[in-house]
Amino acid sequence: MNKKLTIKRIIIFCVISFVPFWIIVPILNSLYGGMLYTVEEAAVAIYVLGALGMFIPSIANVLTRLITKEGFTHTYLGLHLRGKVKYYVAAVVVKLVEAFLAMALICKVFIKDFTFHELFFTENKSQMAAVMMIQLAMSIIIFFPAFGEEWGWRGYLGPKLKELIGMPASIVAGGIIWGLWHAPLTIAGHNFRIDYPFYPWLGIGFMCLLCILMNAFLTLLTERTGSIYPASFCHMVNNNLSPELLVMVFVSEAGQTALAGNPAYTNILAFLLYLPFLAVTGVVSFILLLKTVTTS
C-alpha cells in the first residue's frame, strides 16, 4: 500500500464531497432566514437539495478515481447475489424492526392514557394500508439518491480508511466524517430542527454518533457481499420509513393529536428513543466486523 497516495485520495474525496454541501446549504438557509427546514416555502428547495446532494459522494468517488488515475477496479458495483441474499434481506428487515420498535417506544413514553387498540387500530384501515404502500413505492425512487451516498461513503471512503488505519478505527473515523458532512443540514434544522439545548453542537454530535452506528451496519453489509447495493437498500429504508413516519401511518388520529400536543416531544428526544435500537445493531455489526478481521 502507498500510504501517501491513499491519504491524498481520501483528502481529495472529502474536499469534493464537502465543499458543495458546505456552500449551498448555508446559502439556502440564509435565504430563508435561517429556517430552511421549518418554512413551507422551502419545501421544493429541500427536496431538490436532498435528491441531488446525496449524489455528491458518488461524484466525488468518480472524480477522485479520475484525478488520481486510480481507475475503476474494486468498485463494489456487482450484485453478488449468490449466497448473499440474506444480507439483502437483512438490509431491509433490520431497519424496519428498528423503526417499529422505536415507534412503539415513542408512543409508550409520550402518549399516555391510550389502550393498545385505541392507539394502533384506526377505523380507516384501508387508508392506512394505502399510505404504507405509497411510502414503500416511493422507496424505489429514494433508492437512487441512497445509492449516491453509499457508493461514495461505503464504496470508496470506507475501503480507503480501512487501508490506512484498519477496520475498527475506519468505522469510527468514517462515521464522524459522514456526520460532519451532514453538519450544514443539521444547523439548518434537518433531522432535529433547532428547538433543543446546545443547538447546534448537540445535534451535530448526535448526527456523528448516528453515522458511526449506521456506518458499522452498512459497512458489514458491504464487506460481506462485496456489493454496495445492500447498503443502498438499507439507506433507502432508513430515510423513507423513519419511526416518526410510522407514527403517522399506524397510530390513530387521536394518538397523533396527543403526541403533537405533548410539549415534551421533540425531534431530539425522539432520536434518543431511537438510539438504543441503532446502538444494538451498530455494536453487533462492529463485533462481527472485528471477527472478520481477526479470522482473515
Tab-separated table of C-alpha atoms in Angstrom:
chain	number	residue	atom	x	y	z
A	1	MET	CA	0.000	0.000	0.000
A	2	ASN	CA	1.187	3.506	-0.887
A	3	LYS	CA	0.203	5.339	2.309
A	4	LYS	CA	0.781	8.840	0.927
A	5	LEU	CA	-1.338	8.102	-2.144
A	6	THR	CA	-4.169	6.716	-0.003
A	7	ILE	CA	-4.106	9.843	2.173
A	8	LYS	CA	-4.123	12.007	-0.956
A	9	ARG	CA	-7.153	10.156	-2.319
A	10	ILE	CA	-9.031	10.466	0.988
A	11	ILE	CA	-8.356	14.209	1.113
A	12	ILE	CA	-9.441	14.782	-2.495
A	13	PHE	CA	-12.586	12.701	-1.972
A	14	CYS	CA	-13.524	14.583	1.217
A	15	VAL	CA	-12.916	18.015	-0.319
A	16	ILE	CA	-15.109	17.222	-3.337
A	17	SER	CA	-17.798	15.733	-1.069
A	18	PHE	CA	-17.820	18.554	1.486
A	19	VAL	CA	-17.399	21.765	-0.488
A	20	PRO	CA	-20.700	21.785	-2.474
A	21	PHE	CA	-22.868	20.973	0.582
A	22	TRP	CA	-20.996	23.363	2.846
A	23	ILE	CA	-21.526	26.195	0.349
A	24	ILE	CA	-25.040	25.534	-0.980
A	25	VAL	CA	-26.834	24.678	2.288
A	26	PRO	CA	-25.738	27.802	4.245
A	27	ILE	CA	-26.708	29.994	1.264
A	28	LEU	CA	-30.178	28.419	1.071
A	29	ASN	CA	-30.571	28.605	4.832
A	30	SER	CA	-29.743	32.309	4.845
A	31	LEU	CA	-32.209	32.953	2.005
A	32	TYR	CA	-34.974	31.533	4.204
A	33	GLY	CA	-33.911	33.466	7.295
A	34	GLY	CA	-32.088	30.588	8.922
A	35	MET	CA	-35.283	28.497	8.935
A	36	LEU	CA	-34.751	26.298	5.873
A	37	TYR	CA	-36.387	23.184	7.371
A	38	THR	CA	-39.212	24.954	9.173
A	39	VAL	CA	-40.892	27.030	6.442
A	40	GLU	CA	-43.283	25.607	3.839
A	41	GLU	CA	-41.903	27.875	1.089
A	42	ALA	CA	-38.606	25.982	1.233
A	43	ALA	CA	-40.170	22.556	0.536
A	44	VAL	CA	-39.142	22.443	-3.127
A	45	ALA	CA	-35.619	23.647	-2.377
A	46	ILE	CA	-35.273	20.984	0.340
A	47	TYR	CA	-36.487	18.223	-1.976
A	48	VAL	CA	-34.082	19.201	-4.760
A	49	LEU	CA	-31.224	19.687	-2.293
A	50	GLY	CA	-31.815	16.275	-0.750
A	51	ALA	CA	-32.178	14.430	-4.043
A	52	LEU	CA	-29.177	15.984	-5.769
A	53	GLY	CA	-26.990	16.454	-2.698
A	54	MET	CA	-26.966	12.733	-1.944
A	55	PHE	CA	-25.225	12.108	-5.281
A	56	ILE	CA	-22.230	14.268	-4.326
A	57	PRO	CA	-20.263	11.416	-2.645
A	58	SER	CA	-20.642	9.253	-5.769
A	59	ILE	CA	-19.468	12.145	-7.921
A	60	ALA	CA	-16.514	12.508	-5.548
A	61	ASN	CA	-15.814	8.777	-5.986
A	62	VAL	CA	-15.644	9.104	-9.775
A	63	LEU	CA	-13.658	12.365	-9.802
A	64	THR	CA	-11.116	11.131	-7.249
A	65	ARG	CA	-10.506	7.991	-9.293
A	66	LEU	CA	-10.004	10.107	-12.430
A	67	ILE	CA	-7.838	12.779	-10.785
A	68	THR	CA	-5.519	10.261	-9.128
A	69	LYS	CA	-5.578	7.869	-12.129
A	70	GLU	CA	-6.809	5.069	-9.880
A	71	GLY	CA	-9.126	3.535	-12.435
A	72	PHE	CA	-12.326	1.663	-11.740
A	73	THR	CA	-11.323	-1.650	-10.238
A	74	HIS	CA	-12.861	-2.702	-6.910
A	75	THR	CA	-15.939	-0.531	-7.393
A	76	TYR	CA	-18.395	-2.671	-5.379
A	77	LEU	CA	-20.890	-2.358	-8.238
A	78	GLY	CA	-21.516	-6.078	-8.724
A	79	LEU	CA	-24.698	-7.589	-7.295
A	80	HIS	CA	-23.052	-10.800	-5.957
A	81	LEU	CA	-26.377	-12.414	-5.089
A	82	ARG	CA	-25.175	-16.000	-4.891
A	83	GLY	CA	-25.106	-16.997	-1.247
A	84	LYS	CA	-25.566	-13.344	-0.214
A	85	VAL	CA	-29.343	-12.877	-0.443
A	86	LYS	CA	-29.646	-12.954	3.356
A	87	TYR	CA	-27.703	-9.700	3.547
A	88	TYR	CA	-30.074	-8.029	1.100
A	89	VAL	CA	-32.991	-9.182	3.253
A	90	ALA	CA	-31.275	-8.088	6.480
A	91	ALA	CA	-30.605	-4.654	4.959
A	92	VAL	CA	-34.356	-4.004	4.818
A	93	VAL	CA	-35.678	-6.081	7.714
A	94	VAL	CA	-33.245	-4.820	10.357
A	95	LYS	CA	-34.087	-1.196	9.594
A	96	LEU	CA	-37.832	-1.891	9.653
A	97	VAL	CA	-37.558	-3.681	13.000
A	98	GLU	CA	-35.564	-0.780	14.461
A	99	ALA	CA	-38.128	1.755	13.226
A	100	PHE	CA	-41.161	-0.180	14.501
A	101	LEU	CA	-39.587	-0.737	17.929
A	102	ALA	CA	-38.677	2.947	18.163
A	103	MET	CA	-42.217	3.916	17.137
A	104	ALA	CA	-43.641	1.713	19.900
A	105	LEU	CA	-41.261	3.222	22.478
A	106	ILE	CA	-42.109	6.781	21.381
A	107	CYS	CA	-45.801	6.010	21.833
A	108	LYS	CA	-45.184	4.405	25.230
A	109	VAL	CA	-43.225	7.393	26.524
A	110	PHE	CA	-45.138	10.339	25.046
A	111	ILE	CA	-48.731	9.166	24.544
A	112	LYS	CA	-50.491	8.455	27.817
A	113	ASP	CA	-53.916	7.032	28.717
A	114	PHE	CA	-54.432	5.129	25.459
A	115	THR	CA	-55.105	1.432	25.191
A	116	PHE	CA	-53.216	-0.541	22.559
A	117	HIS	CA	-56.390	-0.822	20.479
A	118	GLU	CA	-57.110	2.902	20.699
A	119	LEU	CA	-53.574	3.750	19.717
A	120	PHE	CA	-52.907	1.420	16.809
A	121	PHE	CA	-56.247	0.279	15.414
A	122	THR	CA	-57.874	3.032	13.423
A	123	GLU	CA	-61.238	2.948	11.722
A	124	ASN	CA	-59.825	3.694	8.294
A	125	LYS	CA	-57.520	0.698	7.864
A	126	SER	CA	-57.685	0.884	4.058
A	127	GLN	CA	-56.264	4.412	4.118
A	128	MET	CA	-53.504	3.293	6.478
A	129	ALA	CA	-52.616	0.421	4.134
A	130	ALA	CA	-52.672	2.743	1.113
A	131	VAL	CA	-50.318	5.244	2.762
A	132	MET	CA	-47.908	2.453	3.657
A	133	MET	CA	-47.937	1.091	0.108
A	134	ILE	CA	-47.340	4.555	-1.336
A	135	GLN	CA	-44.428	5.061	1.031
A	136	LEU	CA	-42.915	1.720	0.051
A	137	ALA	CA	-43.323	2.620	-3.623
A	138	MET	CA	-41.575	5.944	-3.015
A	139	SER	CA	-38.677	3.993	-1.538
A	140	ILE	CA	-37.810	2.804	-5.031
A	141	ILE	CA	-37.299	6.424	-6.062
A	142	ILE	CA	-35.281	7.139	-2.923
A	143	PHE	CA	-33.024	4.164	-3.701
A	144	PHE	CA	-31.113	6.182	-6.300
A	145	PRO	CA	-30.097	9.070	-4.001
A	146	ALA	CA	-29.323	6.474	-1.304
A	147	PHE	CA	-27.032	4.731	-3.779
A	148	GLY	CA	-25.476	8.143	-4.472
A	149	GLU	CA	-24.327	8.370	-0.864
A	150	GLU	CA	-23.425	4.726	-0.404
A	151	TRP	CA	-21.174	4.406	-3.443
A	152	GLY	CA	-19.216	7.316	-2.023
A	153	TRP	CA	-19.062	6.541	1.695
A	154	ARG	CA	-19.052	2.738	1.743
A	155	GLY	CA	-17.882	2.171	-1.834
A	156	TYR	CA	-14.871	4.469	-1.699
A	157	LEU	CA	-14.071	6.281	1.566
A	158	GLY	CA	-14.610	3.215	3.785
A	159	PRO	CA	-12.164	0.942	1.926
A	160	LYS	CA	-9.571	3.732	1.773
A	161	LEU	CA	-9.802	4.375	5.526
A	162	LYS	CA	-9.587	0.632	6.134
A	163	GLU	CA	-6.348	0.526	4.098
A	164	LEU	CA	-4.938	3.430	6.075
A	165	ILE	CA	-5.978	2.818	9.712
A	166	GLY	CA	-7.616	-0.629	9.828
A	167	MET	CA	-11.208	-1.745	10.235
A	168	PRO	CA	-12.063	-0.692	13.833
A	169	ALA	CA	-10.767	2.864	13.509
A	170	SER	CA	-12.160	3.245	9.975
A	171	ILE	CA	-15.717	2.670	11.229
A	172	VAL	CA	-15.412	5.464	13.778
A	173	ALA	CA	-13.480	7.852	11.519
A	174	GLY	CA	-15.769	7.193	8.552
A	175	GLY	CA	-18.854	7.767	10.708
A	176	ILE	CA	-17.527	11.062	12.038
A	177	ILE	CA	-16.640	12.270	8.531
A	178	TRP	CA	-20.105	11.270	7.318
A	179	GLY	CA	-21.726	13.016	10.292
A	180	LEU	CA	-19.759	16.218	9.739
A	181	TRP	CA	-20.749	16.152	6.064
A	182	HIS	CA	-24.341	16.482	7.360
A	183	ALA	CA	-23.424	19.390	9.664
A	184	PRO	CA	-24.782	22.189	7.403
A	185	LEU	CA	-28.101	20.310	7.215
A	186	THR	CA	-28.130	19.807	10.983
A	187	ILE	CA	-27.506	23.521	11.536
A	188	ALA	CA	-30.356	24.285	9.116
A	189	GLY	CA	-32.724	22.138	11.190
A	190	HIS	CA	-32.736	18.841	9.313
A	191	ASN	CA	-33.389	15.752	11.490
A	192	PHE	CA	-33.524	17.565	14.858
A	193	ARG	CA	-34.923	21.019	13.979
A	194	ILE	CA	-33.471	23.801	16.134
A	195	ASP	CA	-35.531	23.624	19.349
A	196	TYR	CA	-33.070	21.758	21.560
A	197	PRO	CA	-30.415	22.660	24.148
A	198	PHE	CA	-26.883	23.442	22.985
A	199	TYR	CA	-28.041	23.948	19.378
A	200	PRO	CA	-26.387	23.159	17.003
A	201	TRP	CA	-23.482	21.354	18.699
A	202	LEU	CA	-25.637	18.704	20.363
A	203	GLY	CA	-27.322	17.949	17.048
A	204	ILE	CA	-24.000	17.705	15.204
A	205	GLY	CA	-22.653	15.377	17.904
A	206	PHE	CA	-25.763	13.186	17.753
A	207	MET	CA	-25.521	13.070	13.975
A	208	CYS	CA	-21.916	11.871	14.180
A	209	LEU	CA	-22.940	9.185	16.694
A	210	LEU	CA	-25.819	8.108	14.462
A	211	CYS	CA	-23.482	7.917	11.483
A	212	ILE	CA	-20.902	5.837	13.379
A	213	LEU	CA	-23.582	3.296	14.353
A	214	MET	CA	-25.068	3.269	10.859
A	215	ASN	CA	-21.609	3.034	9.325
A	216	ALA	CA	-20.921	-0.200	11.219
A	217	PHE	CA	-24.008	-1.942	9.830
A	218	LEU	CA	-23.691	-0.521	6.326
A	219	THR	CA	-20.003	-1.491	6.208
A	220	LEU	CA	-20.854	-5.005	7.383
A	221	LEU	CA	-23.365	-5.363	4.539
A	222	THR	CA	-20.838	-4.045	2.023
A	223	GLU	CA	-17.923	-6.137	3.279
A	224	ARG	CA	-19.901	-9.372	3.465
A	225	THR	CA	-21.345	-9.033	-0.045
A	226	GLY	CA	-18.635	-7.120	-1.902
A	227	SER	CA	-21.524	-5.024	-3.227
A	228	ILE	CA	-22.831	-1.546	-2.496
A	229	TYR	CA	-26.471	-2.427	-3.169
A	230	PRO	CA	-27.462	-3.938	0.216
A	231	ALA	CA	-26.204	-0.790	1.962
A	232	SER	CA	-28.129	1.313	-0.560
A	233	PHE	CA	-31.357	-0.585	0.180
A	234	CYS	CA	-30.737	-0.165	3.896
A	235	HIS	CA	-30.125	3.576	3.492
A	236	MET	CA	-33.282	3.810	1.380
A	237	VAL	CA	-35.466	2.238	4.087
A	238	ASN	CA	-33.797	4.274	6.832
A	239	ASN	CA	-34.572	7.547	5.053
A	240	ASN	CA	-38.096	6.692	3.970
A	241	LEU	CA	-39.582	4.702	6.854
A	242	SER	CA	-38.490	6.528	9.995
A	243	PRO	CA	-40.208	5.991	13.384
A	244	GLU	CA	-41.866	9.415	13.052
A	245	LEU	CA	-43.343	8.453	9.686
A	246	LEU	CA	-44.549	5.113	11.046
A	247	VAL	CA	-46.341	7.033	13.803
A	248	MET	CA	-48.188	8.986	11.093
A	249	VAL	CA	-49.141	5.767	9.286
A	250	PHE	CA	-50.022	3.375	12.102
A	251	VAL	CA	-51.041	5.497	15.104
A	252	SER	CA	-54.669	6.609	15.335
A	253	GLU	CA	-55.596	10.223	14.692
A	254	ALA	CA	-56.328	10.732	18.398
A	255	GLY	CA	-52.918	9.311	19.273
A	256	GLN	CA	-51.170	11.584	16.790
A	257	THR	CA	-53.018	14.597	18.197
A	258	ALA	CA	-51.941	13.656	21.713
A	259	LEU	CA	-48.335	13.270	20.576
A	260	ALA	CA	-48.317	16.602	18.728
A	261	GLY	CA	-49.813	18.309	21.798
A	262	ASN	CA	-47.211	16.920	24.181
A	263	PRO	CA	-44.708	19.740	24.842
A	264	ALA	CA	-42.088	17.204	25.935
A	265	TYR	CA	-41.981	15.591	22.492
A	266	THR	CA	-39.220	16.957	20.251
A	267	ASN	CA	-37.211	15.528	17.372
A	268	ILE	CA	-34.081	15.321	19.517
A	269	LEU	CA	-35.895	13.270	22.191
A	270	ALA	CA	-37.412	11.024	19.538
A	271	PHE	CA	-33.882	10.341	18.311
A	272	LEU	CA	-32.777	9.450	21.844
A	273	LEU	CA	-35.528	6.825	21.972
A	274	TYR	CA	-34.402	5.505	18.578
A	275	LEU	CA	-30.757	5.405	19.686
A	276	PRO	CA	-30.839	2.161	21.750
A	277	PHE	CA	-32.027	0.140	18.766
A	278	LEU	CA	-29.460	1.741	16.474
A	279	ALA	CA	-26.809	1.035	19.089
A	280	VAL	CA	-27.646	-2.678	19.291
A	281	THR	CA	-27.355	-3.054	15.504
A	282	GLY	CA	-24.194	-0.941	15.381
A	283	VAL	CA	-22.399	-2.763	18.218
A	284	VAL	CA	-23.304	-6.227	16.880
A	285	SER	CA	-22.122	-5.190	13.409
A	286	PHE	CA	-18.883	-3.817	14.846
A	287	ILE	CA	-18.205	-7.094	16.677
A	288	LEU	CA	-18.900	-9.123	13.528
A	289	LEU	CA	-16.533	-6.905	11.552
A	290	LEU	CA	-13.816	-7.356	14.161
A	291	LYS	CA	-14.252	-11.125	13.990
A	292	THR	CA	-13.865	-10.928	10.213
A	293	VAL	CA	-10.586	-9.029	10.650
A	294	THR	CA	-9.337	-11.488	13.282
A	295	THR	CA	-10.048	-14.571	11.160
A	296	SER	CA	-8.741	-13.152	7.887
